């Protein structure tokens, strides 16, 4: 199959930029992938590709982990609707502005970034909490939702991959434990933090955009379009800040508790998909009961609001489902393994680490998954460490950073969809406005890895 395995992601990305329609692009890519799989196994049965594509969607949705992600995405719609229609968002914005915590655009950006950093337990939870919390503030200060989506997306994943007291850390440790290495897996993983240049550069760039209150490229166009559009943001009259603050606090703290619970007392061993679903369900239930207790709405009205909120997010939930489905199809097609082969066998030794970063970025971009990138590239990178004596932490950092880099640029990534969902921003607008920042950080990272390779490898 080889080079043909990259056709589905190319189709998806081409249709996205041609038709500006993500759901259609993902659906066609899944159909294309299933057709290629049939061609490789049974050429006479290629007419069954549409049926196989449907079954692939069903199989993806039936996976417990994926089902939790989908339920979490739907529940977010109800939670958002409850705290919005309750007047809690308006009340929280008024409270923060009145207390002087968020009285300037810089403070609003800093508060958003701080929230994303503080909730480092799980990337989806970090994105969700910061996005919901800051929406009203960005509307109040005339800042675009695209800027919000960028800040939360480019804060959460880099922070999670640097702190590593989460599901990512446990997953990567499990991959490293399968090999005999010159040091313990934990020490190598923690040593990778200082070499994860992409995550570090990305956080510094986010901090710059906040402290200077400046944006560039498509993001600037988005902000200018917003400032020249006389649109009055609709918001419910302010009621009680607790309608928003209480559910969000419960979601964050219960997430930590559920991580300990699902990890049998060990935070890093907890299940992120289970914990984020349980925490979101608990927060949604609390938001519902607060509305009933304070007689803000009747049971019937609250239920209608919840389902209306779920309906508003169905397009994004569909994108998440199709992204996960495409990832499964590409795994069977061998796309990731082929892209990993781009690294080649005859590279000069100082180019190996930069090329691992590039391979990770390309793989994550084309498959839409950083988890899959780690799973494929670490088994390729570790033998290079063993046979060539490469610095283990530097190699692992390049692989991890490459996975995050590709995710930040990919329109077919489920992380991109969740970030757009949390910020209330169109998926393609988020991709278009974030890519220049990600590419700039990526170029700086390549230079840094080359310099580090020259110094450390020679």
PDB file of N, CA, C and O in Angstrom, residues 5-10 12-13 26 29 323 326-327 330 335-336 338-340 359-369 373 406-407 409-413:
ATOM      1  N   UNK A   5      -1.383   5.014   1.183  1.00  0.00           N
ATOM      2  CA  UNK A   5      -1.999   5.141   2.505  1.00  0.00           C
ATOM      3  C   UNK A   5      -2.146   6.593   2.946  1.00  0.00           C
ATOM      4  O   UNK A   5      -2.878   6.881   3.895  1.00  0.00           O
ATOM      5  N   UNK A   6      -1.449   7.520   2.285  1.00  0.00           N
ATOM      6  CA  UNK A   6      -1.577   8.935   2.658  1.00  0.00           C
ATOM      7  C   UNK A   6      -2.673   9.629   1.849  1.00  0.00           C
ATOM      8  O   UNK A   6      -2.946  10.817   2.067  1.00  0.00           O
ATOM      9  N   UNK A   7      -3.299   8.909   0.909  1.00  0.00           N
ATOM     10  CA  UNK A   7      -4.346   9.539   0.079  1.00  0.00           C
ATOM     11  C   UNK A   7      -5.542  10.015   0.916  1.00  0.00           C
ATOM     12  O   UNK A   7      -6.017  11.146   0.725  1.00  0.00           O
ATOM     13  N   UNK A   8      -6.090   9.187   1.861  1.00  0.00           N
ATOM     14  CA  UNK A   8      -7.254   9.659   2.634  1.00  0.00           C
ATOM     15  C   UNK A   8      -7.028  10.971   3.395  1.00  0.00           C
ATOM     16  O   UNK A   8      -7.857  11.887   3.281  1.00  0.00           O
ATOM     17  N   UNK A   9      -5.924  11.116   4.152  1.00  0.00           N
ATOM     18  CA  UNK A   9      -5.737  12.408   4.814  1.00  0.00           C
ATOM     19  C   UNK A   9      -5.544  13.555   3.835  1.00  0.00           C
ATOM     20  O   UNK A   9      -5.977  14.686   4.101  1.00  0.00           O
ATOM     21  N   UNK A  10      -4.916  13.270   2.691  1.00  0.00           N
ATOM     22  CA  UNK A  10      -4.752  14.322   1.677  1.00  0.00           C
ATOM     23  C   UNK A  10      -6.117  14.736   1.146  1.00  0.00           C
ATOM     24  O   UNK A  10      -6.397  15.932   0.955  1.00  0.00           O
ATOM     25  N   UNK A  12      -8.963  14.529   2.773  1.00  0.00           N
ATOM     26  CA  UNK A  12      -9.638  15.278   3.837  1.00  0.00           C
ATOM     27  C   UNK A  12      -9.165  16.722   3.883  1.00  0.00           C
ATOM     28  O   UNK A  12      -9.974  17.665   3.919  1.00  0.00           O
ATOM     29  N   UNK A  13      -7.858  16.911   3.866  1.00  0.00           N
ATOM     30  CA  UNK A  13      -7.310  18.260   3.981  1.00  0.00           C
ATOM     31  C   UNK A  13      -7.629  19.090   2.733  1.00  0.00           C
ATOM     32  O   UNK A  13      -7.950  20.281   2.829  1.00  0.00           O
ATOM     33  N   UNK A  26     -14.165  14.804   6.189  1.00  0.00           N
ATOM     34  CA  UNK A  26     -13.880  13.627   7.005  1.00  0.00           C
ATOM     35  C   UNK A  26     -14.633  12.398   6.488  1.00  0.00           C
ATOM     36  O   UNK A  26     -14.088  11.290   6.450  1.00  0.00           O
ATOM     37  N   UNK A  29     -12.935  11.141   3.420  1.00  0.00           N
ATOM     38  CA  UNK A  29     -11.653  10.527   3.759  1.00  0.00           C
ATOM     39  C   UNK A  29     -11.856   9.117   4.324  1.00  0.00           C
ATOM     40  O   UNK A  29     -11.094   8.196   3.998  1.00  0.00           O
ATOM     41  N   UNK A 323     -13.512  12.175  13.120  1.00  0.00           N
ATOM     42  CA  UNK A 323     -12.051  12.262  13.308  1.00  0.00           C
ATOM     43  C   UNK A 323     -11.521  10.980  13.925  1.00  0.00           C
ATOM     44  O   UNK A 323     -10.486  10.431  13.500  1.00  0.00           O
ATOM     45  N   UNK A 326     -11.733   8.183  11.286  1.00  0.00           N
ATOM     46  CA  UNK A 326     -10.656   8.271  10.299  1.00  0.00           C
ATOM     47  C   UNK A 326      -9.343   7.775  10.890  1.00  0.00           C
ATOM     48  O   UNK A 326      -8.573   7.079  10.221  1.00  0.00           O
ATOM     49  N   UNK A 327      -9.096   8.106  12.148  1.00  0.00           N
ATOM     50  CA  UNK A 327      -7.876   7.632  12.813  1.00  0.00           C
ATOM     51  C   UNK A 327      -7.806   6.119  12.846  1.00  0.00           C
ATOM     52  O   UNK A 327      -6.742   5.528  12.603  1.00  0.00           O
ATOM     53  N   UNK A 330      -7.080   4.836   9.263  1.00  0.00           N
ATOM     54  CA  UNK A 330      -5.689   5.070   8.875  1.00  0.00           C
ATOM     55  C   UNK A 330      -4.734   4.134   9.605  1.00  0.00           C
ATOM     56  O   UNK A 330      -3.682   3.780   9.084  1.00  0.00           O
ATOM     57  N   UNK A 335      -0.988   4.156   7.573  1.00  0.00           N
ATOM     58  CA  UNK A 335      -0.522   5.494   7.208  1.00  0.00           C
ATOM     59  C   UNK A 335       0.590   5.982   8.133  1.00  0.00           C
ATOM     60  O   UNK A 335       1.606   6.517   7.689  1.00  0.00           O
ATOM     61  N   UNK A 336       0.399   5.767   9.428  1.00  0.00           N
ATOM     62  CA  UNK A 336       1.394   6.247  10.385  1.00  0.00           C
ATOM     63  C   UNK A 336       2.747   5.594  10.202  1.00  0.00           C
ATOM     64  O   UNK A 336       3.791   6.261  10.268  1.00  0.00           O
ATOM     65  N   UNK A 338       3.952   4.341   7.463  1.00  0.00           N
ATOM     66  CA  UNK A 338       4.563   4.839   6.229  1.00  0.00           C
ATOM     67  C   UNK A 338       5.182   6.212   6.445  1.00  0.00           C
ATOM     68  O   UNK A 338       6.318   6.479   6.028  1.00  0.00           O
ATOM     69  N   UNK A 339       4.437   7.096   7.111  1.00  0.00           N
ATOM     70  CA  UNK A 339       4.946   8.452   7.349  1.00  0.00           C
ATOM     71  C   UNK A 339       6.189   8.401   8.221  1.00  0.00           C
ATOM     72  O   UNK A 339       7.146   9.158   8.021  1.00  0.00           O
ATOM     73  N   UNK A 340       6.194   7.489   9.201  1.00  0.00           N
ATOM     74  CA  UNK A 340       7.373   7.354  10.060  1.00  0.00           C
ATOM     75  C   UNK A 340       8.603   6.966   9.246  1.00  0.00           C
ATOM     76  O   UNK A 340       9.734   7.345   9.566  1.00  0.00           O
ATOM     77  N   UNK A 359       8.727  14.165  11.392  1.00  0.00           N
ATOM     78  CA  UNK A 359       7.906  12.967  11.165  1.00  0.00           C
ATOM     79  C   UNK A 359       6.722  12.935  12.121  1.00  0.00           C
ATOM     80  O   UNK A 359       5.599  12.605  11.724  1.00  0.00           O
ATOM     81  N   UNK A 360       6.956  13.302  13.385  1.00  0.00           N
ATOM     82  CA  UNK A 360       5.863  13.351  14.354  1.00  0.00           C
ATOM     83  C   UNK A 360       4.819  14.377  13.964  1.00  0.00           C
ATOM     84  O   UNK A 360       3.612  14.132  14.068  1.00  0.00           O
ATOM     85  N   UNK A 361       5.273  15.549  13.483  1.00  0.00           N
ATOM     86  CA  UNK A 361       4.338  16.590  13.065  1.00  0.00           C
ATOM     87  C   UNK A 361       3.518  16.168  11.863  1.00  0.00           C
ATOM     88  O   UNK A 361       2.296  16.354  11.832  1.00  0.00           O
ATOM     89  N   UNK A 362       4.178  15.584  10.857  1.00  0.00           N
ATOM     90  CA  UNK A 362       3.466  15.143   9.647  1.00  0.00           C
ATOM     91  C   UNK A 362       2.483  14.030   9.975  1.00  0.00           C
ATOM     92  O   UNK A 362       1.337  14.009   9.506  1.00  0.00           O
ATOM     93  N   UNK A 363       2.930  13.074  10.802  1.00  0.00           N
ATOM     94  CA  UNK A 363       2.059  11.960  11.166  1.00  0.00           C
ATOM     95  C   UNK A 363       0.831  12.437  11.939  1.00  0.00           C
ATOM     96  O   UNK A 363      -0.297  12.039  11.654  1.00  0.00           O
ATOM     97  N   UNK A 364       1.045  13.303  12.921  1.00  0.00           N
ATOM     98  CA  UNK A 364      -0.067  13.822  13.721  1.00  0.00           C
ATOM     99  C   UNK A 364      -0.999  14.668  12.867  1.00  0.00           C
ATOM    100  O   UNK A 364      -2.218  14.630  13.017  1.00  0.00           O
ATOM    101  N   UNK A 365      -0.422  15.436  11.941  1.00  0.00           N
ATOM    102  CA  UNK A 365      -1.231  16.286  11.054  1.00  0.00           C
ATOM    103  C   UNK A 365      -2.112  15.448  10.141  1.00  0.00           C
ATOM    104  O   UNK A 365      -3.293  15.756   9.945  1.00  0.00           O
ATOM    105  N   UNK A 366      -1.553  14.385   9.582  1.00  0.00           N
ATOM    106  CA  UNK A 366      -2.301  13.587   8.608  1.00  0.00           C
ATOM    107  C   UNK A 366      -3.257  12.589   9.249  1.00  0.00           C
ATOM    108  O   UNK A 366      -4.258  12.204   8.626  1.00  0.00           O
ATOM    109  N   UNK A 367      -2.960  12.162  10.476  1.00  0.00           N
ATOM    110  CA  UNK A 367      -3.839  11.187  11.129  1.00  0.00           C
ATOM    111  C   UNK A 367      -4.757  11.828  12.162  1.00  0.00           C
ATOM    112  O   UNK A 367      -5.751  11.239  12.563  1.00  0.00           O
ATOM    113  N   UNK A 368      -4.418  13.042  12.604  1.00  0.00           N
ATOM    114  CA  UNK A 368      -5.270  13.749  13.559  1.00  0.00           C
ATOM    115  C   UNK A 368      -5.154  13.252  14.985  1.00  0.00           C
ATOM    116  O   UNK A 368      -6.008  13.537  15.814  1.00  0.00           O
ATOM    117  N   UNK A 369      -4.090  12.507  15.290  1.00  0.00           N
ATOM    118  CA  UNK A 369      -3.963  11.984  16.657  1.00  0.00           C
ATOM    119  C   UNK A 369      -2.517  12.041  17.135  1.00  0.00           C
ATOM    120  O   UNK A 369      -1.618  11.500  16.477  1.00  0.00           O
ATOM    121  N   UNK A 373       0.563   8.957  17.198  1.00  0.00           N
ATOM    122  CA  UNK A 373       1.921   9.350  16.805  1.00  0.00           C
ATOM    123  C   UNK A 373       2.939   8.859  17.823  1.00  0.00           C
ATOM    124  O   UNK A 373       3.980   8.293  17.462  1.00  0.00           O
ATOM    125  N   UNK A 406       1.815  18.738  15.162  1.00  0.00           N
ATOM    126  CA  UNK A 406       0.905  18.308  14.100  1.00  0.00           C
ATOM    127  C   UNK A 406      -0.553  18.466  14.487  1.00  0.00           C
ATOM    128  O   UNK A 406      -1.390  18.864  13.674  1.00  0.00           O
ATOM    129  N   UNK A 407      -0.853  18.169  15.756  1.00  0.00           N
ATOM    130  CA  UNK A 407      -2.223  18.328  16.258  1.00  0.00           C
ATOM    131  C   UNK A 407      -2.686  19.776  16.167  1.00  0.00           C
ATOM    132  O   UNK A 407      -3.841  20.058  15.835  1.00  0.00           O
ATOM    133  N   UNK A 409      -1.869  21.959  14.029  1.00  0.00           N
ATOM    134  CA  UNK A 409      -2.044  22.392  12.639  1.00  0.00           C
ATOM    135  C   UNK A 409      -3.159  21.644  11.910  1.00  0.00           C
ATOM    136  O   UNK A 409      -3.577  22.057  10.822  1.00  0.00           O
ATOM    137  N   UNK A 410      -3.634  20.540  12.475  1.00  0.00           N
ATOM    138  CA  UNK A 410      -4.508  19.628  11.744  1.00  0.00           C
ATOM    139  C   UNK A 410      -5.993  19.983  11.846  1.00  0.00           C
ATOM    140  O   UNK A 410      -6.527  20.106  12.953  1.00  0.00           O
ATOM    141  N   UNK A 411      -6.653  20.126  10.689  1.00  0.00           N
ATOM    142  CA  UNK A 411      -8.101  20.372  10.715  1.00  0.00           C
ATOM    143  C   UNK A 411      -8.913  19.121  10.992  1.00  0.00           C
ATOM    144  O   UNK A 411     -10.124  19.199  11.204  1.00  0.00           O
ATOM    145  N   UNK A 412      -8.262  17.954  11.005  1.00  0.00           N
ATOM    146  CA  UNK A 412      -8.997  16.706  11.239  1.00  0.00           C
ATOM    147  C   UNK A 412      -8.699  16.128  12.621  1.00  0.00           C
ATOM    148  O   UNK A 412      -9.049  14.985  12.901  1.00  0.00           O
ATOM    149  N   UNK A 413      -8.079  16.921  13.482  1.00  0.00           N
ATOM    150  CA  UNK A 413      -7.766  16.457  14.830  1.00  0.00           C
ATOM    151  C   UNK A 413      -8.976  16.630  15.747  1.00  0.00           C
ATOM    152  O   UNK A 413      -9.651  17.659  15.713  1.00  0.00           O
TER     153      UNK A 413
END
